PDB file of C-alpha atoms in Angstrom:
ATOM      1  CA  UNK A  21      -9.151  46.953  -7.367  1.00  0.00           C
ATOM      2  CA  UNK A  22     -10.805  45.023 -10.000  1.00  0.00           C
ATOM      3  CA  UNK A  23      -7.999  42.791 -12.574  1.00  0.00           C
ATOM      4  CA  UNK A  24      -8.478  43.096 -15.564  1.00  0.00           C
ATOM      5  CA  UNK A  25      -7.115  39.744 -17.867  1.00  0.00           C
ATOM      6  CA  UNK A  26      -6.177  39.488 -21.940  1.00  0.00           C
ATOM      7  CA  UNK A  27      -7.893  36.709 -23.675  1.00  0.00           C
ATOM      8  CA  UNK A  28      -4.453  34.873 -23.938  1.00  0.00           C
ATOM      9  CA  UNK A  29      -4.096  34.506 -20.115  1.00  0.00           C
ATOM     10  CA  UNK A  30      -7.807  33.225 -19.337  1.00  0.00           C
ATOM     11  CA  UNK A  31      -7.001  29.800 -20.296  1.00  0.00           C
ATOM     12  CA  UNK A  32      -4.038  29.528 -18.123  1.00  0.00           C
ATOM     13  CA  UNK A  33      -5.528  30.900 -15.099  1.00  0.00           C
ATOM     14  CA  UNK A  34      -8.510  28.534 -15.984  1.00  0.00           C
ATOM     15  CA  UNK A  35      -5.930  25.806 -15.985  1.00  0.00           C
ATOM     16  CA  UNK A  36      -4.112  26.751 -12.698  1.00  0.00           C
ATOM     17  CA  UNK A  37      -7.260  27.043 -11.122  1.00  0.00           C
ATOM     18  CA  UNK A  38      -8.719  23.427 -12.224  1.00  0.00           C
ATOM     19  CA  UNK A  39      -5.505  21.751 -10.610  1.00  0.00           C
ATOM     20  CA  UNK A  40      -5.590  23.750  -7.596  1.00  0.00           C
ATOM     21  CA  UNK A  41      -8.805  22.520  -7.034  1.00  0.00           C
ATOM     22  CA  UNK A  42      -8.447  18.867  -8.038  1.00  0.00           C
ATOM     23  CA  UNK A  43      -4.841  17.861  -7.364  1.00  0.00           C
ATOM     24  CA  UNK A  44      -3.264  14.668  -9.239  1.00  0.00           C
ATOM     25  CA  UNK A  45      -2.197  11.768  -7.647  1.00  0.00           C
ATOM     26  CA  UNK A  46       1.658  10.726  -9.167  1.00  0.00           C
ATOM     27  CA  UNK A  47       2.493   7.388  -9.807  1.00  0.00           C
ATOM     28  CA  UNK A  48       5.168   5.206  -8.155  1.00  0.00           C
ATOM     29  CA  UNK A  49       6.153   1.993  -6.986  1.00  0.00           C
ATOM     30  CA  UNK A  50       5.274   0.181  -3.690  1.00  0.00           C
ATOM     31  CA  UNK A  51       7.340  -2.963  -2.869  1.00  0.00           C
ATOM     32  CA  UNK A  52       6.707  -4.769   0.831  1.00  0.00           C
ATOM     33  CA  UNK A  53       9.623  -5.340   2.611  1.00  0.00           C
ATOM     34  CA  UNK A  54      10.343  -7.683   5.949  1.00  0.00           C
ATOM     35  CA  UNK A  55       9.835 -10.811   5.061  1.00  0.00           C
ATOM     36  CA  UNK A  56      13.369 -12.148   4.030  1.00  0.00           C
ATOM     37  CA  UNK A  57      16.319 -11.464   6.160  1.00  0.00           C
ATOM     38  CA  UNK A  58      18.350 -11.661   2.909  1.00  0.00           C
ATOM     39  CA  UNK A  59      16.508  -8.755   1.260  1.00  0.00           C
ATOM     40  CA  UNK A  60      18.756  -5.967   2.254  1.00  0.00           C
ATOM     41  CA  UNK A  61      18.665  -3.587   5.276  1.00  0.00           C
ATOM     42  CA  UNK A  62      15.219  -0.857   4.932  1.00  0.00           C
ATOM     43  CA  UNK A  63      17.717   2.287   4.671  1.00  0.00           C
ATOM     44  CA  UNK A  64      19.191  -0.122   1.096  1.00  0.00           C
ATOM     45  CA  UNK A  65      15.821  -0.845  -0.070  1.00  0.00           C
ATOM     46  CA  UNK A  66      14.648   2.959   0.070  1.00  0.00           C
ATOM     47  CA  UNK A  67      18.295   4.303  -1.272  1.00  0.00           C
ATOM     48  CA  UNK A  68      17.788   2.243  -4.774  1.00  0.00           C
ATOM     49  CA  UNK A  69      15.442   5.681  -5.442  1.00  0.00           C
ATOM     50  CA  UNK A  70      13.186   3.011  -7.257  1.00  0.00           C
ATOM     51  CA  UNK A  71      10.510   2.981  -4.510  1.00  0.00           C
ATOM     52  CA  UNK A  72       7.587   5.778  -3.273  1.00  0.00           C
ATOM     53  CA  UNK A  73       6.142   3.526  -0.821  1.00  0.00           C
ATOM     54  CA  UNK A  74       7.804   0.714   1.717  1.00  0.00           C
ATOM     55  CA  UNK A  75       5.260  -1.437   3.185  1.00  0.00           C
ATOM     56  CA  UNK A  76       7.309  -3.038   6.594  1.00  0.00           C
ATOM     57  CA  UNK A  77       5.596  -6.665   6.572  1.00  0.00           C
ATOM     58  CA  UNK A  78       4.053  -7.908   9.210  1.00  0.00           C
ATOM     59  CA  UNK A  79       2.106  -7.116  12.251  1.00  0.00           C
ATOM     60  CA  UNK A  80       1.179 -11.035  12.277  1.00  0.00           C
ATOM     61  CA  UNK A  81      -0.818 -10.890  15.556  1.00  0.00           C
ATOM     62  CA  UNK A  82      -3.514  -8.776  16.850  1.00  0.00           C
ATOM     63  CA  UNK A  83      -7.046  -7.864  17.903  1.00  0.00           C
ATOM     64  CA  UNK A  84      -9.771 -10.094  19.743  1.00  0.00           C
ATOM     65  CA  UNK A  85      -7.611  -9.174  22.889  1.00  0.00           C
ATOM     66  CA  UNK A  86      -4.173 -10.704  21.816  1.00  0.00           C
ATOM     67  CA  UNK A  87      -0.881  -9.335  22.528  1.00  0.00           C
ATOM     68  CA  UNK A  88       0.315  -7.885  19.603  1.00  0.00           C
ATOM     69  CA  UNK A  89       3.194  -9.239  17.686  1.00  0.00           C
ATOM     70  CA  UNK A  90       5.672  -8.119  15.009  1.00  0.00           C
ATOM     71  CA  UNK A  91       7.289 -10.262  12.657  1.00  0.00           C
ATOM     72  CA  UNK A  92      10.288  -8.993  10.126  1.00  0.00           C
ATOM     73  CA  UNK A  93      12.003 -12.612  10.121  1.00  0.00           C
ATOM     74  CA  UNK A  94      15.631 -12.462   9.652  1.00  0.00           C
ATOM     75  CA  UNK A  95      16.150  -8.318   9.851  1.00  0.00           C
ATOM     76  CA  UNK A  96      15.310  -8.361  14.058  1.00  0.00           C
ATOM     77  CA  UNK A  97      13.611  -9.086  17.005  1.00  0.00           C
ATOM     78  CA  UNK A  98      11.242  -7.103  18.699  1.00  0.00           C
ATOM     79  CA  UNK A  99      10.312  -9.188  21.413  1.00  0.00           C
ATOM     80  CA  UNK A 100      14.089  -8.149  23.222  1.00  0.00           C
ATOM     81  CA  UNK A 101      13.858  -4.571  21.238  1.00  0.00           C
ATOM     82  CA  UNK A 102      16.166  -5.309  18.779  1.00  0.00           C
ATOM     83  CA  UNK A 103      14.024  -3.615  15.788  1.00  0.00           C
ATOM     84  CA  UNK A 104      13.932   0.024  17.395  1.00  0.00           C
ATOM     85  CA  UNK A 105      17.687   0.670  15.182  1.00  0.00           C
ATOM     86  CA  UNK A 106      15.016   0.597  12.385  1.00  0.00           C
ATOM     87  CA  UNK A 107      14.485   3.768  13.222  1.00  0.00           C
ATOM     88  CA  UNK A 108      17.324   5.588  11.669  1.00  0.00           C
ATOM     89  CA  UNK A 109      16.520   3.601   8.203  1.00  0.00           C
ATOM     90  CA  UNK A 110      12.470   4.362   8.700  1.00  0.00           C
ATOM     91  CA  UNK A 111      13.351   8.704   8.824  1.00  0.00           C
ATOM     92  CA  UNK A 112      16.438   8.273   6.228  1.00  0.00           C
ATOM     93  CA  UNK A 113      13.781   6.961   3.473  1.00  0.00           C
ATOM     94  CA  UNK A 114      11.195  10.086   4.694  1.00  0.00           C
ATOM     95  CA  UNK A 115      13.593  12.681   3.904  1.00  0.00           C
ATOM     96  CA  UNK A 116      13.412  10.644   0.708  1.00  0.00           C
ATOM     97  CA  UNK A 117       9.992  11.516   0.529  1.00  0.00           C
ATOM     98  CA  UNK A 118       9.282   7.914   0.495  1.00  0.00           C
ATOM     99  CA  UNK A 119       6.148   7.188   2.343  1.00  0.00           C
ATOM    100  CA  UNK A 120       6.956   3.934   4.839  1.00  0.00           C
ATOM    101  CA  UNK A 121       3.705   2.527   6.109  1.00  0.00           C
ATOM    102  CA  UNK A 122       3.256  -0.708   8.263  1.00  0.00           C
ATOM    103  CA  UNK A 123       1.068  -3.571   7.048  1.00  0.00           C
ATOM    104  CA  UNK A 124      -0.763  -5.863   9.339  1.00  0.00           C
ATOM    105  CA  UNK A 125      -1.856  -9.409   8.732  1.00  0.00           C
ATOM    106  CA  UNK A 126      -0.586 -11.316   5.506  1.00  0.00           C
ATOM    107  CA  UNK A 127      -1.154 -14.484   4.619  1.00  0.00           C
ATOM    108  CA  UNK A 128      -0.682 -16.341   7.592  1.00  0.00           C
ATOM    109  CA  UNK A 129      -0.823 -15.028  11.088  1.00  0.00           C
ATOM    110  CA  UNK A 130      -2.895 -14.510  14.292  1.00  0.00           C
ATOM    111  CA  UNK A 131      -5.223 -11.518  13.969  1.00  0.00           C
ATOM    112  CA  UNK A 132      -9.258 -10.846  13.835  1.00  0.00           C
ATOM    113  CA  UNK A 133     -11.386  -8.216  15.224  1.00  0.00           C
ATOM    114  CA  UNK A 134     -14.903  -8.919  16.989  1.00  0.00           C
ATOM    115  CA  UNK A 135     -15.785  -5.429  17.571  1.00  0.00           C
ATOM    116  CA  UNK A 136     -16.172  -2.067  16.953  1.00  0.00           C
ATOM    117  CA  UNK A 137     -14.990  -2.018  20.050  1.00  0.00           C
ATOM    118  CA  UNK A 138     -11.504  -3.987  19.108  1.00  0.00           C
ATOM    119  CA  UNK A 139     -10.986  -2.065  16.381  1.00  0.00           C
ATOM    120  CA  UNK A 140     -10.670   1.383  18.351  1.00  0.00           C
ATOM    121  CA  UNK A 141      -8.257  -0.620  20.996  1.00  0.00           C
ATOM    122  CA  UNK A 142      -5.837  -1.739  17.925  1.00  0.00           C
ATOM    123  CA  UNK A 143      -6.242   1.383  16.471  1.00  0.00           C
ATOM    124  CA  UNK A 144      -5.089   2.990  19.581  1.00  0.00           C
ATOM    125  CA  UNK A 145      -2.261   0.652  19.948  1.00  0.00           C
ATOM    126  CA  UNK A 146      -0.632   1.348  16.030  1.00  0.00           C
ATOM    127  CA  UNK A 147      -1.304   4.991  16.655  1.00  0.00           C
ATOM    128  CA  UNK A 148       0.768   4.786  20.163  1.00  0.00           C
ATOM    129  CA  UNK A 149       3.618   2.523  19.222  1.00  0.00           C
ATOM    130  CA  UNK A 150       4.209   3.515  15.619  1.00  0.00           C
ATOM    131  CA  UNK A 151       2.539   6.244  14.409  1.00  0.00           C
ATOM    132  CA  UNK A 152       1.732  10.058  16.062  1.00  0.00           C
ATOM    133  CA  UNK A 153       1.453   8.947  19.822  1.00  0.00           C
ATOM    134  CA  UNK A 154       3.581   7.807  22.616  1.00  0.00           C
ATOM    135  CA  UNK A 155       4.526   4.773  24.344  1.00  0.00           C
ATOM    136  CA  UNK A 156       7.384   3.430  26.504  1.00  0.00           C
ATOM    137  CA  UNK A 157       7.373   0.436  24.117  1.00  0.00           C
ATOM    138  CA  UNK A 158       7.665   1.068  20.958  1.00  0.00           C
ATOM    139  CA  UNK A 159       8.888  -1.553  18.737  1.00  0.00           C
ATOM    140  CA  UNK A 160      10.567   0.198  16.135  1.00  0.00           C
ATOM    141  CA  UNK A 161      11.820   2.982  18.200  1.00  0.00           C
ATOM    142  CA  UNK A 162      10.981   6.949  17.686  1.00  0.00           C
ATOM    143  CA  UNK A 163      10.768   7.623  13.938  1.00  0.00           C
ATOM    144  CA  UNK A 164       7.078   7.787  13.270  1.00  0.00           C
ATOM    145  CA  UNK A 165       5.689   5.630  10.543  1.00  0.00           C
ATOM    146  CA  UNK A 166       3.041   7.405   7.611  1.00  0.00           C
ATOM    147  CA  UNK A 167       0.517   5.061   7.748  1.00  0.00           C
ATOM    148  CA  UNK A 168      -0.879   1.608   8.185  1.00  0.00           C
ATOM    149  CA  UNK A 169      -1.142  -0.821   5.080  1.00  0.00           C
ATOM    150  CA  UNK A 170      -3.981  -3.826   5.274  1.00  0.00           C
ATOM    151  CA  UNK A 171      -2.906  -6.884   3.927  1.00  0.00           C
ATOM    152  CA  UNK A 172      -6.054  -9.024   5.529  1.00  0.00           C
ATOM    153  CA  UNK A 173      -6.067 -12.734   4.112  1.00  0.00           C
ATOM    154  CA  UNK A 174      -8.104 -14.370   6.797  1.00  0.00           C
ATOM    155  CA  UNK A 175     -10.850 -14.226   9.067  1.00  0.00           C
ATOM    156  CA  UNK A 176     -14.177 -12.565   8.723  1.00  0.00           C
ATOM    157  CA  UNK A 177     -14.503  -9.049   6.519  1.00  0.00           C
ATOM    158  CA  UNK A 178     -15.730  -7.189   9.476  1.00  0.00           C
ATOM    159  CA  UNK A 179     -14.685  -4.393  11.243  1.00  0.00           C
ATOM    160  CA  UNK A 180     -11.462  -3.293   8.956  1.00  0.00           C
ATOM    161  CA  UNK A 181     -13.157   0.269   8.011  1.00  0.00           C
ATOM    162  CA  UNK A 182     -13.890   1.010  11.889  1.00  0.00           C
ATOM    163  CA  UNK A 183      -9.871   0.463  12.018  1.00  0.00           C
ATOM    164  CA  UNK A 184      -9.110   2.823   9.476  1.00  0.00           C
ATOM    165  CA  UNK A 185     -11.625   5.160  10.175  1.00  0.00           C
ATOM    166  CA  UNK A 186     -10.450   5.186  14.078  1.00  0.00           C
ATOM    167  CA  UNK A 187      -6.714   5.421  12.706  1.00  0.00           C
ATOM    168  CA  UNK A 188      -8.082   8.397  10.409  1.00  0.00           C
ATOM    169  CA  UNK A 189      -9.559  10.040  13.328  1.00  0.00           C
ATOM    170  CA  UNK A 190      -6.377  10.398  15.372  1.00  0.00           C
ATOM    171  CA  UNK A 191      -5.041  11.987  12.538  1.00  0.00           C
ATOM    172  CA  UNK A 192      -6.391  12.307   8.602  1.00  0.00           C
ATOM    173  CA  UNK A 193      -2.144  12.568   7.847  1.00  0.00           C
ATOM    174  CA  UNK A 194      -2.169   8.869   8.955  1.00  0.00           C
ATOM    175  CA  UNK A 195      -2.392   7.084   5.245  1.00  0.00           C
ATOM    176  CA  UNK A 196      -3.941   3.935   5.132  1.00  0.00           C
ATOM    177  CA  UNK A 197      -3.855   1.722   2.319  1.00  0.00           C
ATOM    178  CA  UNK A 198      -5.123  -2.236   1.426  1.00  0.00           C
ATOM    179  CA  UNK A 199      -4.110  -5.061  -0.570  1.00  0.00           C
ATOM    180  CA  UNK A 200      -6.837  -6.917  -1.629  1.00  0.00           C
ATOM    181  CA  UNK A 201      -6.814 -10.132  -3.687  1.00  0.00           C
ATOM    182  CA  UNK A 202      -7.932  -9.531  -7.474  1.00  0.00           C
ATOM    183  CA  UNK A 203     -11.364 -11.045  -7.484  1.00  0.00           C
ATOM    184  CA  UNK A 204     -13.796  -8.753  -6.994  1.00  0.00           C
ATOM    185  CA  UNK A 205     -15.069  -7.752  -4.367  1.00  0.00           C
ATOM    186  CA  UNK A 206     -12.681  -8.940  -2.189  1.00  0.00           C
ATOM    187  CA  UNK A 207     -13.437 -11.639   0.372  1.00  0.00           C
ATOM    188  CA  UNK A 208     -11.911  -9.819   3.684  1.00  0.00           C
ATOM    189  CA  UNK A 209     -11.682  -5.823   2.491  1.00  0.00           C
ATOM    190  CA  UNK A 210     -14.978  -5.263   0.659  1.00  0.00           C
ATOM    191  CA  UNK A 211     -16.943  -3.832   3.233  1.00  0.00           C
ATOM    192  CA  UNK A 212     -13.723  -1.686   4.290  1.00  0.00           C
ATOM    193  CA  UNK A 213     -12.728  -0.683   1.314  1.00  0.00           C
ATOM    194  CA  UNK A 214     -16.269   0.463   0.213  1.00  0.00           C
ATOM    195  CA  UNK A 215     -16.156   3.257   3.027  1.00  0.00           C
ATOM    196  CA  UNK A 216     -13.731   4.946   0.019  1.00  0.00           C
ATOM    197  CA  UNK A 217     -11.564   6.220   3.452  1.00  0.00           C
ATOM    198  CA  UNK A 218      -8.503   4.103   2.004  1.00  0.00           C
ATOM    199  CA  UNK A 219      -6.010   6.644   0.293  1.00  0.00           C
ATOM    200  CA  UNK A 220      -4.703   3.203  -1.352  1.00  0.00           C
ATOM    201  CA  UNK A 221      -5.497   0.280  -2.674  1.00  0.00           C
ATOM    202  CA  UNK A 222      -3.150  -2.308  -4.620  1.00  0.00           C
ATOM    203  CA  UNK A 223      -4.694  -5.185  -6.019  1.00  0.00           C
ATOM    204  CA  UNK A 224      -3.017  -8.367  -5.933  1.00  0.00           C
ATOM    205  CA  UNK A 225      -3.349  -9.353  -9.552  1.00  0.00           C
ATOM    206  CA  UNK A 226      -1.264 -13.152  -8.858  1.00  0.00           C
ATOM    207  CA  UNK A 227      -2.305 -16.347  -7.336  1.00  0.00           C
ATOM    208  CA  UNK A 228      -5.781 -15.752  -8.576  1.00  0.00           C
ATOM    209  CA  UNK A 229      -5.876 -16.709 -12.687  1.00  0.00           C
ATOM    210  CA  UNK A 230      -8.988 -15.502 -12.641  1.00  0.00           C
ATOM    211  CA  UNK A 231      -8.066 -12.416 -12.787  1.00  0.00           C
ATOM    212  CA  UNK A 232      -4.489 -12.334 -13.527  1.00  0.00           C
ATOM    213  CA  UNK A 233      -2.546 -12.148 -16.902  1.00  0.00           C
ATOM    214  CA  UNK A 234      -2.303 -15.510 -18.267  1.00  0.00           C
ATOM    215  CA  UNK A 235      -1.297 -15.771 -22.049  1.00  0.00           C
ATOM    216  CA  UNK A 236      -3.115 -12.261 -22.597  1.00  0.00           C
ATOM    217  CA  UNK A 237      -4.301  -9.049 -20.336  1.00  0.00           C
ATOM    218  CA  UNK A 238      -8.127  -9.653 -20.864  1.00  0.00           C
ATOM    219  CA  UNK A 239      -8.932 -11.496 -17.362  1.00  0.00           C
ATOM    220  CA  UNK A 240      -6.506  -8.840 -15.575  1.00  0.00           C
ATOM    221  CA  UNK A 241      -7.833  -5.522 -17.407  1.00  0.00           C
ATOM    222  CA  UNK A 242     -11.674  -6.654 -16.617  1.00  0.00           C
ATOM    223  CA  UNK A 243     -10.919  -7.008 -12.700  1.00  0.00           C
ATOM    224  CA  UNK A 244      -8.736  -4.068 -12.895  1.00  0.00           C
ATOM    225  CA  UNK A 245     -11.878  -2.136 -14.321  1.00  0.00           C
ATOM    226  CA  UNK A 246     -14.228  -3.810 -11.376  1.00  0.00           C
ATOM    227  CA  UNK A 247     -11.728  -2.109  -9.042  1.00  0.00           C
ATOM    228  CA  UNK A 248     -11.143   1.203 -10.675  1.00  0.00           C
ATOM    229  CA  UNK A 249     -14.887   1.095 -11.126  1.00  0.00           C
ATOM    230  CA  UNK A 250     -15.448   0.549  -7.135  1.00  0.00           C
ATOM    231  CA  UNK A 251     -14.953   2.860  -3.881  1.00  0.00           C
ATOM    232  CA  UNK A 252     -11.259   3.100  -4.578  1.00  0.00           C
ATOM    233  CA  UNK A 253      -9.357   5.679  -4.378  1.00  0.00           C
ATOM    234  CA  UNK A 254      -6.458   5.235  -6.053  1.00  0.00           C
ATOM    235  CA  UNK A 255      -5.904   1.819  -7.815  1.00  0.00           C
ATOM    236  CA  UNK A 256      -2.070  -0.004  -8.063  1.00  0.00           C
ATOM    237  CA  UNK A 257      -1.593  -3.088  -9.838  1.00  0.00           C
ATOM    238  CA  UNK A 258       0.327  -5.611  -7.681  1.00  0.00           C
ATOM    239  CA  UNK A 259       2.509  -7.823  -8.826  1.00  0.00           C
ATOM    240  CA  UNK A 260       5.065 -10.571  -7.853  1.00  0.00           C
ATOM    241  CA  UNK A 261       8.665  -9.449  -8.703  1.00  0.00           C
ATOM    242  CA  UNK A 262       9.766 -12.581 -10.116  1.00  0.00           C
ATOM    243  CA  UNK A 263       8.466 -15.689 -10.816  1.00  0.00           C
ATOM    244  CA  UNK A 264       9.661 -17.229  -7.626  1.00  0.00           C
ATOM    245  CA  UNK A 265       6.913 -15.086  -5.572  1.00  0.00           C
ATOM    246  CA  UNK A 266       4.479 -16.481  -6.450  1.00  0.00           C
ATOM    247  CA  UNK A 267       2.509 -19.545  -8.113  1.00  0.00           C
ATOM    248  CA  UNK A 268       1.025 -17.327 -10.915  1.00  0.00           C
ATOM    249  CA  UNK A 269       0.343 -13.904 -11.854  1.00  0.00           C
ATOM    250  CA  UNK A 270       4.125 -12.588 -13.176  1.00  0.00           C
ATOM    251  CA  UNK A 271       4.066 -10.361 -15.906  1.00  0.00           C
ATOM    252  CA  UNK A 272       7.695  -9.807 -17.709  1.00  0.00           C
ATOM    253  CA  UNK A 273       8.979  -6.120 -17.859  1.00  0.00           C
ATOM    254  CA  UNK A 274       8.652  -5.938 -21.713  1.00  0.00           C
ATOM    255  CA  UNK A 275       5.006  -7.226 -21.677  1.00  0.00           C
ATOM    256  CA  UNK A 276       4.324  -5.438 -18.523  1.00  0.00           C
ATOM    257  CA  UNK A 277       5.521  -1.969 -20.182  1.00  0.00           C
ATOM    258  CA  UNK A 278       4.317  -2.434 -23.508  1.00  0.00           C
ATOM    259  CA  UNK A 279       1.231  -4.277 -23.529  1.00  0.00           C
ATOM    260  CA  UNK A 280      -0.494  -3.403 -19.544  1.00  0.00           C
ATOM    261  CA  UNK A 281       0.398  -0.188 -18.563  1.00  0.00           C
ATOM    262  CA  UNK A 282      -0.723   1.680 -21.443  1.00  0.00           C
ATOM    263  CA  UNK A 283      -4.042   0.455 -20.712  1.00  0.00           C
ATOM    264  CA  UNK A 284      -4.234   0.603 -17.480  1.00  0.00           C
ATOM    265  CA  UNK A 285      -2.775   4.264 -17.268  1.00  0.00           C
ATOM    266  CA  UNK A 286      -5.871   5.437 -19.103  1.00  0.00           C
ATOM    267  CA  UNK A 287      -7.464   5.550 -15.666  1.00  0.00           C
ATOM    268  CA  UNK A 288      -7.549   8.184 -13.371  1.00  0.00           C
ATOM    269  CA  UNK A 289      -7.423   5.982 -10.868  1.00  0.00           C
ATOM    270  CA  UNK A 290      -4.332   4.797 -11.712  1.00  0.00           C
ATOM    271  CA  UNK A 291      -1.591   4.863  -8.717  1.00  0.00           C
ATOM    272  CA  UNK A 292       1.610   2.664 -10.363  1.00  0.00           C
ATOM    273  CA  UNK A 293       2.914  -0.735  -9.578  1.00  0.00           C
ATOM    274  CA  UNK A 294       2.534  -2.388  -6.147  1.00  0.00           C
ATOM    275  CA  UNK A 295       5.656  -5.622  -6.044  1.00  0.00           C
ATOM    276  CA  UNK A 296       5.810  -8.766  -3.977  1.00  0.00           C
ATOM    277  CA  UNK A 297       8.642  -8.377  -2.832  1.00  0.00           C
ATOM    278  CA  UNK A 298      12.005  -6.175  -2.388  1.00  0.00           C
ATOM    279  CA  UNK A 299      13.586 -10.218  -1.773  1.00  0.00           C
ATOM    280  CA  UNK A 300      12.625 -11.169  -5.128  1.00  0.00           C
ATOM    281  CA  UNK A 301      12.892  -7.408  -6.803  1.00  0.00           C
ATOM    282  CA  UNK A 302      15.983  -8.356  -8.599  1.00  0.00           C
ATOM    283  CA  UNK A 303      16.589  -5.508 -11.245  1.00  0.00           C
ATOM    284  CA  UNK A 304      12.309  -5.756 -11.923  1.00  0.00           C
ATOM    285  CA  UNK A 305      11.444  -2.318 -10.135  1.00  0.00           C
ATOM    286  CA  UNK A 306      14.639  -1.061 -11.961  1.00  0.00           C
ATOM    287  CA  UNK A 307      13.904  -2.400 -15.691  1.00  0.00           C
ATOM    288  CA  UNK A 308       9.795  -0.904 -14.917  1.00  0.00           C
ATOM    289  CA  UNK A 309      10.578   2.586 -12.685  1.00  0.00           C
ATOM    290  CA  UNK A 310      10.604   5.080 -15.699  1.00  0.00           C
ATOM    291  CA  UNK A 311       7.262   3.422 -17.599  1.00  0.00           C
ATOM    292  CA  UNK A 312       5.275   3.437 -14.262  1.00  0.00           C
TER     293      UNK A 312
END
């Protein structure tokens, strides 16, 4: 049977059609959470309803054969098992729809890889004890975590795509996202990052005033284009939630909302606002949710 359409309804199917095909990304907020025993329990951080992505900071130590070790100072300790409660909190912000990925590394810590070879071991170790697989040991009990975030500050820039792509091929639901510094390209993620497997990428646009807002936007909009310009997916800008976390790089709500975003929306590869961190989000994810 052959359909026949009115003029009138041609554009819409046209329309319906265009964004089956090419979906849009929505914008949100990321905040990394972990790091400050005084920042609130996980299940608190995800019921504010400010956040679309939790980032549980750190996997401090790994790779080149080391024993891998979790660090969420103050909240627990995994070394006797006392971060598996987590959980509970980790599938109460899922049916949130709040995506809650663990990030390895930071900015101080024990971790490398020498290999192709490493890389498919870790790999095999995140997707056992915290993502889709099994494992008698795993440190933050059952719930299953959405992805792995890359917050590499150290070390040589090799080897990081062979770890995504390894954690992609268990599964292409596992999401993995990185946080590069803002100078571009990126002294550890380049080479990973120019794969274009990572689903995310937010940009740490503080403690570099290269590339950061100083007195105006015109250093941070011409890294921002460098990285919506390069193998990235989708682009957030990362900031520090107040001016206690970090040495540079905070941008006020008003300015923020009025005078970055509406530039930095034009893109298509625009994702929302990555923050450093739920400690030091005091009311800044709040005053900046409904502009993102």
């Amino acid at each position: 049977m052959k359909t026949h359409y009115s003029s009138a309804i041609l554009p819409i199917l046209t329309l319906f059609v265009f964004l089956s095909i090419n979906p849009s990304h929505g914008s949100g907020i990321a905040v990394y959470w972990g790091q400050n025993g005084n920042e609130g329990t996980l299940s608190d951080t995800c019921a504010t309803g400010n956040y679309n992505y939790v980032l549980v900071s750190f996997l401090t130590t790994f790779g080149n054969g080391q024993t891998p070790v979790l660090n969420l100072a103050g909240h627990c300790d995994p070394s006797s098992n006392g971060c598996t409660g987590l959980s509970t909190d980790i599938t109460s912000c899922q049916n949130q729809g709040i995506k809650v990925l663990l990030s390895l590394g930071g900015a101080s810590g024990s971790y490398s890889l020498v290999s192709t070879d490493d890389a498919d071991q870790v790999a095999a170790y995140l997707w056992n004890n915290y993502l889709g697989g099994q494992s008698d040991s795993r440190p933050l009990g059952s719930a299953v975590l959405d992805g792995i975030d890359f917050d590499i500050e150290s070390g040589s820039d090799n080897y990081w795509g062979d770890l995504a792509t390894a954690l992609k091929n268990y599964s292409q639901s596992v999401l993995v996202s990185a946080a590069p510094q803002c100078p571009y390209p990126d002294a550890h993620l380049d080479l990973a990052i120019a794969t274009g497997i990572f689903d995310y990428v937010w940009v740490q646009f503080y403690n570099n005033e290269q590339c950061e807002y100083v007195t105006d936007d015109a250093n941070l909009l011409s890294a921002w284009n460098q990285w919506t310009s390069s193998q990235a997916n989708v682009v957030f800008l990362g900031l520090p939630a107040s001016t206690d976390a970090a040495s540079s790089g905070y941008i006020s709500p008003d300015v923020l909302i009025s005078q970055v975003l509406p530039s930095i929306k034009a893109s298509s590869k625009y994702g929302g606002v990555m923050l450093w961190s739920k400690y030091y989000d005091n009311g800044y994810s709040s005053a900046i949710k409904d502009s993102v």
